[in-house]
Amino acid sequence: MKETKEFQTESKELLNLMINSIYSNKDIFLREIISNASDAIDKYKYLELTSEGKVPSKNYEIYISLDKKARTITIKDNGIGMSKDDLIKNLGTIAHSGSKEFLNKIKEAKEKNELDIIGQFGVGFYSAFMVADKVEVLTKTLNDQGYLFTSDGLNTYTIEEKEKEDTGTVITLYLRKSEGEEDYDKYLDEYTIENLVKKYSDFVRYPIKMDVTEKTPKLDKDGKEIKDEYEDKVVTKTLNSMVPLWKKNKKDVTDEDLNKFYKDNFMDFEDPLLSLNLNVEGVVSFNSLIFIPGRAPYGLYSQNFEKGLKLYIKGIFIKDKCKELVPDYLKFIAGLVDTNDLSLNISREMLQEDVRLKKMSDIIENKVISNLKDLKSKDFEKYLKFYKLYGDHITFGIYSSYGFKKDLLSDLLVYKSLNNENYIDLKTYKEKMKDGQKYIYYACGRSEESIKLLPEIEKYKQQGIDVLFFTKEIDEFAIKMMNDYDKVSFKNITDHDKEDLSKEEKDKLDIAEAENKELIDNIKEALKDKVNDVTLSSKLVDSPVCISTKDGLSLSMEKTINEVPGDEKAKANKVLEINPNHAIFKALDKIKADKDLVNKYSSVLYNEAMLLEGFDIEDKESFVKNLNELIENSLK
Ligand code: ADP
């Protein structure tokens, strides 16, 4: 019985896009169908290998045939096949999240008029309709009869029972008529198909065969070649080289091979920033290809982003995103692992707990990191490209391991700094430290510019001491976890303490504070709701005041913590530091007994300091009122 069904809405959208062919590279339909065929064979082979002889073995292959008269291309596989339900589920609806993602991308790109960026997305079965106006899928699973799915890709498809002997799937594409620049006839050309297979499907692990006509020397009746005489002969040819790239001898694999493999298999159209080809033998043995994408993978910053590498066991595809193979902070890497160490029968639950995967993950992590260190020393420009894309993740690696990974990762950190236009690393900072400098100094802010405005930075500038610029929220949190770099501790320049001062300087400050006690106490009283303390400072050069913090929680950390929704709010221990050498301080001394005036000046100075720390003024109305009164007074 023939049943007619409607495509799911999303499928219709995708089909529509395919037919109206916004997609410029029609050639990829063949890659998509072959890739499905290869997956289907993987699945069958997996059944065979785990069935203890119950599922018969086969000569696995994918067979392409061309019929010029009927204008069809047929792609046949002897894989797992599809049941009737599978046909409805897999071909009647968008089965694969990649296709959904593709749809979203196209919509986005359409809005921005950037259709050419779509490049090489995995678009799956529906891509057949770019070149065909009718597609037939004849398929059979192990213990079922065969079914024929037919569709013109418009609104509906039909399914009917149909005789088929062997398990597997035969897909027949009825090519569209060539029109103007749209040439579909070329797909009936053996040479075109051969080239497309070589280009896109060379590493498919099963033979992709086709009957091709070759000119062969004519033979005489004794079977000897006749010189210069040829005849056409049909031979079955395997079009792909089959050996997966990761199984090839390393020295035979070029960077171009790796780049191409990455682009063909990981839905990207840009070369990766870094490719690794690993053959590991030891406690665990595996082959692996690892790539760092040249742009952040789609959805990397969303909570639903799935990290992981493709997992193959004994050359058979097992799963797409094996998350156990990648530590969280490296979730941006793509690639695959093929190992003989695991059994094909391993269950998903066992996989999660398998210590061998953890070992592989550790090895991959170390290799990625050591290669990044290499890149950093050999091609700093390129490393910076990496760092701008994924530097936060590396920093997060230190933070999320509570500093445990600092030895592994700290040499990958780079920052801009007061004395350097370009980025520098901690090692360079340390080497350039001044005689007697005890700390690695840093300052936090939303941008380089805002850090340069911090009043506290003046002294460092004057003394030529370098200060690292932390412009990412995570930077300071990670540094707190590290505690020190190569035995030198870090210090935020806005920390309130006198550890940096010589005994002489300390004594001098103490005396000045004692002498100005009344003024300082009055300012303290004026700002009692805002700051925990008011002191004199030796940090400032040109500015009258700054806000520092005590006890390790800086203003920028306070801000970050408080941006996270929740009841618990953090409160930094703030101190207003006053520059005793500044004219304002000297002038304030004259009005110190007038509490009302001290209140107004203190409030303006506090707000000024907070502004430079990168905060907004809390009570704008009273700030402006105070300021106006003070201006008025001064003009009287
Ligand atoms: P994707 O391959 O990205 O999942 P497709 O639209 O290409 O998406 O295919 C949808 C599903 O249809 C596949 O996941 C697979 O389950 C099934 N399928 C497609 N082609 C075949 C085939 N030749 N043999 C068996 N199943 C297939």
XYZ file of C-alpha atoms and ligand atoms in Angstrom:
663
model
C 0.000 0.000 0.000
C 1.274 3.414 -0.899
C 1.012 6.063 1.793
C 1.403 9.795 1.194
C 2.772 11.933 4.012
C 3.639 15.560 4.564
C 7.092 16.773 5.449
C 7.520 18.423 8.847
C 7.462 22.244 8.691
C 11.161 22.698 9.309
C 11.979 20.127 6.653
C 9.810 22.009 4.201
C 11.726 25.171 4.924
C 15.023 23.447 4.344
C 13.780 21.708 1.218
C 12.539 24.981 -0.108
C 15.944 26.539 0.454
C 17.610 23.596 -1.237
C 15.344 23.692 -4.260
C 15.615 27.424 -4.658
C 19.229 26.762 -4.216
C 20.531 29.612 -2.210
C 23.386 27.264 -1.712
C 26.037 27.938 -4.259
C 28.027 24.762 -3.996
C 25.679 22.112 -5.341
C 28.488 19.579 -5.692
C 28.343 18.724 -2.011
C 25.137 16.671 -2.408
C 27.292 13.671 -3.285
C 29.476 14.048 -0.221
C 26.384 14.187 1.990
C 24.821 11.061 0.544
C 28.081 9.141 0.601
C 28.664 10.192 4.168
C 25.229 8.852 5.149
C 26.012 5.617 3.309
C 29.302 5.261 5.127
C 27.621 5.892 8.500
C 25.027 3.256 7.630
C 27.777 0.729 6.884
C 29.496 1.647 10.148
C 26.278 0.855 11.962
C 25.857 -2.482 10.227
C 29.466 -3.410 10.822
C 29.101 -2.528 14.466
C 26.133 -4.909 14.700
C 28.103 -7.603 12.938
C 31.117 -7.276 15.209
C 29.043 -7.304 18.373
C 26.551 -10.023 17.412
C 28.817 -13.020 17.972
C 28.252 -14.342 14.491
C 24.480 -13.821 14.284
C 24.712 -10.913 11.856
C 26.461 -11.976 8.665
C 29.580 -10.229 7.449
C 29.632 -8.567 4.020
C 31.976 -6.949 1.584
C 31.146 -3.437 2.597
C 30.975 -1.007 -0.240
C 29.263 2.017 -1.726
C 28.372 1.761 -5.369
C 27.631 4.647 -7.678
C 26.028 4.160 -11.067
C 25.132 6.661 -13.735
C 22.374 6.313 -16.299
C 22.653 8.953 -18.988
C 19.413 8.005 -20.683
C 17.234 8.029 -17.585
C 19.321 10.947 -16.225
C 19.812 9.302 -12.860
C 22.601 8.838 -10.347
C 22.235 5.918 -8.006
C 24.168 5.525 -4.785
C 23.919 2.123 -3.206
C 25.227 0.971 0.156
C 25.031 -2.324 2.000
C 24.699 -0.746 5.402
C 22.047 -0.923 8.077
C 19.123 0.363 5.998
C 16.000 2.076 7.319
C 12.699 0.726 8.610
C 9.446 2.442 7.697
C 9.573 4.379 10.962
C 13.177 5.364 10.284
C 12.180 6.727 6.886
C 9.499 8.903 8.436
C 11.686 9.967 11.322
C 14.930 10.482 9.409
C 13.854 11.736 6.036
C 10.411 13.202 6.805
C 11.753 15.394 9.581
C 15.026 17.153 10.154
C 16.797 14.464 12.104
C 20.074 16.058 12.663
C 20.773 19.078 14.827
C 23.355 20.134 12.247
C 20.574 20.719 9.734
C 18.659 22.862 12.202
C 21.761 24.836 12.889
C 22.247 25.204 9.169
C 18.731 26.560 8.788
C 19.350 29.125 11.520
C 22.631 30.115 9.949
C 21.022 30.609 6.579
C 18.285 32.737 8.088
C 20.876 34.830 9.906
C 23.025 35.117 6.809
C 20.039 36.036 4.678
C 19.208 38.884 7.011
C 22.740 40.135 6.829
C 22.994 39.427 3.135
C 26.033 37.233 3.646
C 25.053 34.086 1.889
C 28.553 33.252 0.816
C 29.595 32.647 4.438
C 27.526 29.493 4.620
C 30.328 27.578 3.004
C 30.529 23.951 3.763
C 27.832 23.107 6.225
C 26.615 19.563 6.699
C 23.226 19.775 5.064
C 22.435 16.109 4.831
C 20.013 14.153 2.744
C 17.938 17.126 1.598
C 20.859 18.490 -0.387
C 19.895 15.854 -2.971
C 17.056 18.146 -4.002
C 19.520 20.797 -5.093
C 20.301 18.679 -8.110
C 17.318 16.347 -8.353
C 13.602 16.987 -8.779
C 12.737 13.487 -7.686
C 14.487 11.204 -5.216
C 13.809 7.542 -4.544
C 15.120 5.735 -1.504
C 14.813 1.962 -1.584
C 15.899 0.504 1.714
C 15.794 -2.590 3.907
C 16.856 -3.380 7.455
C 17.928 -6.773 8.794
C 14.658 -8.354 9.822
C 12.130 -6.385 7.841
C 10.898 -6.089 4.296
C 11.999 -3.358 1.940
C 10.397 0.081 1.551
C 10.447 2.660 -1.177
C 10.389 6.330 -0.241
C 9.709 8.736 -3.096
C 9.561 12.501 -3.079
C 9.785 15.501 -5.341
C 10.919 17.513 -2.319
C 7.925 19.830 -2.418
C 5.357 19.095 0.262
C 4.837 15.386 0.430
C 6.523 12.045 0.111
C 5.196 8.537 -0.340
C 6.212 5.276 1.265
C 5.322 1.834 -0.025
C 6.458 -1.731 0.530
C 8.921 -2.899 -2.048
C 10.906 -6.052 -2.675
C 14.573 -5.772 -1.773
C 16.957 -8.610 -1.167
C 19.937 -7.302 0.686
C 19.956 -4.946 3.672
C 21.067 -1.478 2.796
C 19.901 1.532 0.883
C 19.754 2.561 -2.753
C 19.217 6.231 -3.419
C 18.280 7.295 -6.919
C 18.427 10.941 -7.910
C 16.486 12.056 -10.980
C 18.551 15.002 -12.097
C 16.984 18.350 -12.860
C 17.089 19.633 -16.391
C 20.037 21.859 -17.142
C 18.974 25.426 -17.656
C 21.139 28.382 -18.566
C 24.080 28.417 -16.198
C 22.662 25.611 -14.087
C 24.390 22.534 -15.426
C 23.140 19.272 -13.975
C 24.214 17.106 -16.894
C 27.768 17.230 -15.637
C 26.773 14.882 -12.813
C 26.175 12.194 -15.423
C 29.790 12.442 -16.377
C 32.041 9.754 -14.892
C 34.930 12.131 -14.713
C 32.984 14.697 -12.659
C 31.846 12.067 -10.195
C 35.349 10.633 -9.876
C 36.658 14.082 -9.077
C 33.929 14.850 -6.574
C 34.595 11.619 -4.722
C 38.320 12.326 -4.656
C 37.692 15.847 -3.505
C 35.147 15.271 -0.774
C 35.068 11.615 0.127
C 38.575 10.303 -0.336
C 38.968 9.140 3.265
C 35.676 7.306 3.525
C 36.774 3.969 4.922
C 34.730 1.801 2.581
C 35.392 1.487 -1.127
C 33.305 3.820 -3.257
C 33.045 2.011 -6.567
C 31.803 2.955 -9.995
C 31.853 1.371 -13.417
C 34.000 3.539 -15.602
C 34.852 3.329 -19.246
C 38.561 3.241 -19.820
C 40.565 3.183 -22.974
C 42.610 0.012 -22.916
C 45.050 -1.332 -25.480
C 43.403 -3.680 -27.966
C 44.555 -7.270 -27.749
C 45.222 -9.558 -30.652
C 43.920 -13.114 -30.711
C 46.934 -14.311 -28.737
C 46.187 -11.833 -25.994
C 49.046 -9.527 -26.899
C 48.622 -5.708 -26.905
C 48.359 -4.198 -30.366
C 50.477 -1.086 -30.576
C 48.558 2.249 -30.754
C 45.168 0.565 -30.924
C 42.688 1.103 -28.124
C 39.187 0.111 -27.234
C 36.648 1.229 -24.631
C 36.308 -1.168 -21.744
C 34.085 -0.952 -18.722
C 35.928 -1.611 -15.460
C 34.800 -1.302 -11.873
C 37.024 1.209 -10.203
C 37.467 2.168 -6.565
C 37.415 5.941 -6.557
C 38.626 6.736 -3.044
C 41.917 6.000 -1.320
C 40.078 4.821 1.817
C 42.843 4.960 4.378
C 41.573 7.380 6.973
C 43.873 10.330 7.301
C 44.611 9.553 10.939
C 45.795 6.060 10.064
C 48.229 7.277 7.444
C 51.899 7.526 8.058
C 52.419 10.913 9.650
C 55.078 11.959 7.213
C 52.689 11.396 4.319
C 50.147 13.803 5.736
C 50.592 17.447 4.834
C 49.135 20.491 6.559
C 46.914 20.956 3.513
C 45.557 17.431 3.982
C 44.732 18.208 7.597
C 43.131 21.548 6.767
C 41.017 20.016 4.070
C 39.981 17.149 6.303
C 38.975 19.595 9.000
C 36.896 21.711 6.649
C 35.192 18.718 5.080
C 34.337 17.077 8.369
C 33.749 19.803 10.913
C 31.454 22.208 9.119
C 33.865 25.055 8.705
C 35.081 26.939 5.693
C 38.145 28.440 7.304
C 41.429 26.664 7.900
C 41.974 25.680 11.521
C 44.426 27.735 13.569
C 46.241 24.626 14.616
C 46.098 20.965 13.580
C 47.639 18.074 15.484
C 48.124 14.599 14.182
C 48.794 12.307 17.131
C 49.854 8.685 17.152
C 50.070 7.694 20.776
C 51.445 4.371 21.980
C 51.788 3.541 25.634
C 49.514 2.996 28.612
C 46.780 3.849 26.157
C 47.171 3.748 22.390
C 45.222 5.825 19.936
C 45.364 7.924 16.797
C 43.929 11.354 16.955
C 43.432 14.444 14.860
C 42.890 17.626 16.833
C 41.959 21.024 15.447
C 41.661 24.467 16.923
C 39.069 26.250 14.791
C 40.073 29.568 13.243
C 36.906 31.150 14.572
C 34.948 30.347 17.692
C 32.641 27.384 17.045
C 28.963 28.217 16.696
C 27.336 28.479 20.124
C 30.602 28.160 22.068
C 29.425 30.583 24.722
C 25.958 29.131 25.060
C 25.188 26.816 27.941
C 24.051 24.095 25.573
C 27.342 23.934 23.731
C 28.443 20.333 23.526
C 32.156 19.755 23.813
C 33.794 16.546 22.626
C 35.729 14.648 20.000
C 34.418 12.051 17.595
C 35.156 8.610 18.948
C 36.056 5.639 16.762
C 36.793 2.229 18.165
C 38.834 -0.011 15.858
C 38.054 2.319 12.982
C 34.318 2.214 13.569
C 32.447 5.357 14.349
C 30.939 5.219 17.839
C 29.813 8.698 18.761
C 30.002 12.263 17.628
C 30.818 14.209 20.780
C 32.658 12.099 23.290
C 32.925 14.658 26.045
C 35.157 12.532 28.235
C 38.031 13.176 25.828
C 38.223 16.921 26.386
C 38.656 18.950 29.573
C 36.032 21.690 29.938
C 38.370 24.561 29.375
C 39.425 23.167 25.987
C 35.859 22.698 24.811
C 36.583 24.723 21.675
C 38.774 22.010 20.132
C 37.419 19.745 17.414
C 38.724 16.412 16.205
C 38.574 12.688 16.620
C 40.106 9.760 18.421
C 40.410 6.242 17.068
C 41.499 3.575 19.518
C 41.868 -0.184 19.581
C 42.006 -0.222 23.372
C 38.257 -0.125 23.967
C 35.792 -2.830 23.189
C 33.079 -2.183 20.632
C 30.582 -3.522 23.134
C 31.301 -0.841 25.665
C 28.102 0.772 26.913
C 27.587 4.499 27.169
C 27.585 4.336 30.964
C 30.848 2.419 31.012
C 32.315 4.826 28.521
C 31.678 7.702 30.895
C 33.638 6.077 33.647
C 36.383 4.477 31.640
C 39.775 5.510 33.008
C 41.365 4.975 29.611
C 39.321 7.821 28.159
C 40.481 10.012 31.024
C 44.085 9.053 30.232
C 43.547 9.892 26.566
C 42.005 13.193 27.571
C 45.062 13.984 29.727
C 47.418 13.169 26.860
C 45.405 15.267 24.403
C 45.291 18.146 26.874
C 49.063 18.077 27.334
C 49.708 17.846 23.600
C 47.399 20.740 22.832
C 49.003 22.875 25.514
C 52.565 22.048 24.525
C 51.756 22.813 20.892
C 50.254 26.116 21.908
C 53.426 26.943 23.821
C 55.355 26.088 20.721
C 53.151 28.301 18.610
C 53.593 31.113 21.093
C 57.367 30.987 20.837
C 57.484 30.478 17.069
C 54.664 32.613 15.717
C 53.503 35.121 18.312
C 51.169 36.895 15.873
C 49.274 33.713 15.219
C 49.307 32.874 18.905
C 47.638 36.209 19.619
C 44.937 35.330 17.142
C 44.401 32.174 19.161
C 44.522 34.076 22.438
C 41.987 36.656 21.385
C 39.599 33.854 20.479
C 40.199 31.438 23.324
C 42.419 33.153 25.917
C 39.510 33.326 28.357
C 39.213 29.559 28.226
C 42.853 29.100 29.160
C 42.404 31.529 32.049
C 39.274 29.637 33.008
C 41.365 26.444 33.054
C 43.463 27.921 35.840
C 40.471 29.278 37.712
C 38.293 26.196 37.468
C 41.105 23.906 38.590
C 41.588 26.110 41.676
C 45.064 26.898 40.430
C 45.986 23.227 40.140
C 46.788 23.673 36.452
C 48.851 26.805 36.891
C 52.149 25.091 36.082
C 50.663 23.762 32.873
C 48.893 26.910 31.767
C 50.439 30.027 33.253
C 53.006 30.404 30.478
C 50.159 30.679 27.994
C 48.764 33.804 29.632
C 49.553 37.105 27.942
C 48.477 40.635 28.780
C 48.908 44.152 27.596
C 50.684 46.282 30.167
C 51.673 49.784 31.162
C 55.113 49.554 29.588
C 54.232 47.423 26.560
C 52.203 48.200 23.497
C 52.043 44.548 22.589
C 51.061 41.588 24.769
C 53.645 40.135 27.143
C 53.701 36.948 29.155
C 54.450 36.492 32.839
C 57.942 35.228 32.205
C 58.876 38.401 30.338
C 57.256 40.507 33.034
C 59.303 38.757 35.666
C 62.535 39.129 33.719
C 61.972 42.851 33.359
C 61.111 43.478 37.012
C 62.974 46.352 38.686
C 65.617 45.673 41.335
C 63.852 45.203 44.628
C 60.388 44.832 43.024
C 58.542 42.266 45.117
C 55.341 41.766 43.180
C 53.837 41.285 39.775
C 51.491 44.257 39.654
C 48.193 44.287 37.834
C 45.237 46.592 37.465
C 41.669 45.776 36.446
C 39.315 47.682 34.227
C 36.932 47.345 31.363
C 39.535 48.476 28.855
C 43.128 49.520 28.555
C 42.001 53.138 28.423
C 40.017 52.938 31.629
C 42.928 51.275 33.443
C 45.249 54.025 32.325
C 42.918 56.494 34.053
C 43.275 54.849 37.458
C 44.851 57.331 39.869
C 46.889 54.541 41.467
C 48.769 53.916 38.269
C 50.529 57.289 38.427
C 53.216 56.137 40.829
C 54.038 53.082 38.712
C 54.295 55.242 35.652
C 56.600 57.633 37.458
C 58.819 54.827 38.725
C 58.840 52.867 35.481
C 57.334 49.775 37.130
C 55.238 47.707 34.762
C 51.575 46.900 35.498
C 49.635 44.172 33.724
C 46.224 45.155 32.380
C 43.416 42.780 33.327
C 40.521 43.615 31.078
C 38.578 40.358 31.391
C 36.461 39.596 34.411
C 38.015 36.170 34.787
C 41.608 37.482 34.865
C 41.775 38.510 38.485
C 39.814 35.500 39.728
C 42.294 33.196 38.013
C 45.285 35.062 39.392
C 43.861 34.703 42.896
C 43.799 30.950 42.308
C 47.384 30.995 41.081
C 48.644 33.016 43.999
C 52.081 33.398 42.488
C 54.003 32.968 39.264
C 57.384 31.332 39.649
C 57.412 32.319 43.329
C 56.530 35.968 42.715
C 53.153 36.982 44.139
C 50.616 39.121 42.347
C 49.321 42.403 43.630
C 46.438 44.527 42.478
C 47.606 48.146 42.434
C 44.336 49.102 44.087
C 45.029 46.861 47.100
C 45.160 48.842 50.289
C 48.280 47.940 52.218
C 51.613 49.368 53.060
C 53.696 46.297 52.280
C 55.384 47.998 49.374
C 56.601 50.863 51.471
C 59.968 51.241 53.136
C 60.027 51.768 56.887
C 60.867 55.388 56.290
C 57.896 55.940 54.010
C 55.603 54.167 56.453
C 56.762 56.298 59.361
C 56.299 59.421 57.320
C 52.721 58.492 56.505
C 51.969 57.594 60.111
C 53.213 60.946 61.292
C 51.240 62.826 58.627
C 48.096 60.881 59.570
C 48.563 61.770 63.230
C 49.048 65.420 62.327
C 45.921 65.519 60.184
C 43.742 63.391 62.407
C 40.878 65.849 62.681
C 40.483 66.308 58.939
C 40.788 62.595 58.254
C 38.262 61.760 60.968
C 35.798 64.266 59.564
C 36.110 62.848 56.066
C 35.669 59.370 57.536
C 32.510 60.541 59.257
C 31.265 62.132 56.027
C 31.772 58.922 54.046
C 30.893 56.416 56.722
C 28.210 54.801 54.569
C 30.519 54.526 51.589
C 33.965 53.475 52.748
C 35.360 51.529 55.673
C 38.371 53.702 56.151
C 40.098 56.902 55.080
C 43.885 57.135 55.032
C 46.708 59.141 53.589
C 48.469 57.586 50.646
C 51.871 57.533 49.057
C 50.510 55.930 45.870
C 49.271 59.089 44.212
C 51.150 61.644 42.187
C 48.766 63.974 40.365
C 45.405 62.832 41.703
C 43.947 63.944 45.011
C 42.255 60.636 45.937
C 41.696 57.032 44.979
C 39.649 54.095 46.230
C 41.546 51.014 47.294
C 40.301 47.788 48.840
C 41.414 45.605 51.726
C 41.230 41.849 52.369
C 41.600 40.575 48.812
C 38.190 41.347 47.304
C 38.745 44.080 44.725
C 36.110 46.418 43.341
C 36.102 44.644 39.997
C 35.635 41.269 41.685
C 32.804 42.730 43.738
C 31.192 43.943 40.552
C 31.538 40.603 38.761
C 30.172 38.626 41.687
C 27.225 40.977 42.069
C 26.329 40.687 38.399
C 25.475 37.034 38.977
C 21.813 36.818 39.896
C 21.244 35.692 43.488
C 20.679 37.037 46.966
C 24.213 36.958 48.265
C 25.934 40.179 47.434
C 29.648 40.664 47.855
C 30.981 43.818 49.472
C 34.529 44.967 49.004
C 36.252 46.600 51.945
C 36.788 50.095 50.550
C 39.313 52.694 51.655
C 39.517 56.281 50.448
C 43.171 57.166 50.079
C 44.142 60.827 50.035
C 47.214 62.345 48.468
C 48.763 64.473 51.271
C 50.897 66.359 48.768
C 47.969 67.492 46.698
C 46.803 71.128 46.798
C 43.237 69.980 47.501
C 44.324 68.246 50.695
C 46.138 71.329 51.835
C 43.103 73.478 51.047
C 40.776 71.056 52.847
C 42.856 71.447 55.956
C 41.710 75.036 56.130
C 37.989 74.194 56.243
C 38.285 70.959 58.254
C 36.101 72.275 61.086
C 33.173 73.066 58.775
C 31.463 69.690 58.730
C 28.945 70.641 56.088
C 31.645 71.683 53.663
C 33.785 68.654 54.474
C 30.737 66.498 53.724
C 30.246 68.038 50.310
C 33.885 67.934 49.303
C 34.283 64.388 50.544
C 31.270 63.236 48.585
C 32.493 64.845 45.370
C 35.988 63.411 45.812
C 34.607 59.943 46.559
C 32.450 59.972 43.443
C 35.325 61.212 41.337
C 37.462 58.317 42.537
C 34.693 55.794 41.869
C 34.224 57.174 38.366
C 37.876 56.605 37.594
C 37.606 53.085 39.007
C 35.046 52.475 36.285
C 31.848 52.863 38.329
C 28.880 55.069 37.797
C 27.954 57.788 40.286
C 25.431 56.280 42.703
C 23.386 59.344 43.625
C 23.650 61.629 40.652
C 21.187 64.185 41.937
C 23.006 64.980 45.158
C 26.362 64.787 43.384
C 25.357 67.509 40.951
C 23.775 69.573 43.718
C 26.927 69.395 45.838
C 29.143 70.250 42.949
C 27.039 73.246 41.940
C 27.051 74.598 45.470
C 30.796 74.260 45.667
C 31.272 76.005 42.347
C 28.936 78.752 43.418
C 30.870 79.201 46.671
C 34.172 79.333 44.937
C 32.930 82.009 42.546
C 31.529 84.274 45.235
P 22.445 13.503 9.123
O 23.154 12.534 8.270
O 23.161 14.779 9.284
O 21.909 12.913 10.384
P 20.557 13.439 6.981
O 19.398 14.316 6.656
O 21.617 13.323 5.969
O 21.117 13.978 8.344
O 20.054 12.004 7.296
C 19.084 11.787 8.279
C 19.158 10.391 8.798
O 18.669 9.482 7.825
C 20.543 9.886 9.123
O 20.962 10.315 10.376
C 20.333 8.383 9.055
O 19.781 7.906 10.267
C 19.304 8.237 7.966
N 19.931 7.876 6.695
C 20.257 8.693 5.684
N 20.845 8.006 4.681
C 20.909 6.728 5.079
C 21.409 5.502 4.500
N 22.006 5.487 3.321
N 21.279 4.378 5.219
C 20.692 4.374 6.438
N 20.201 5.466 7.041
C 20.314 6.643 6.367
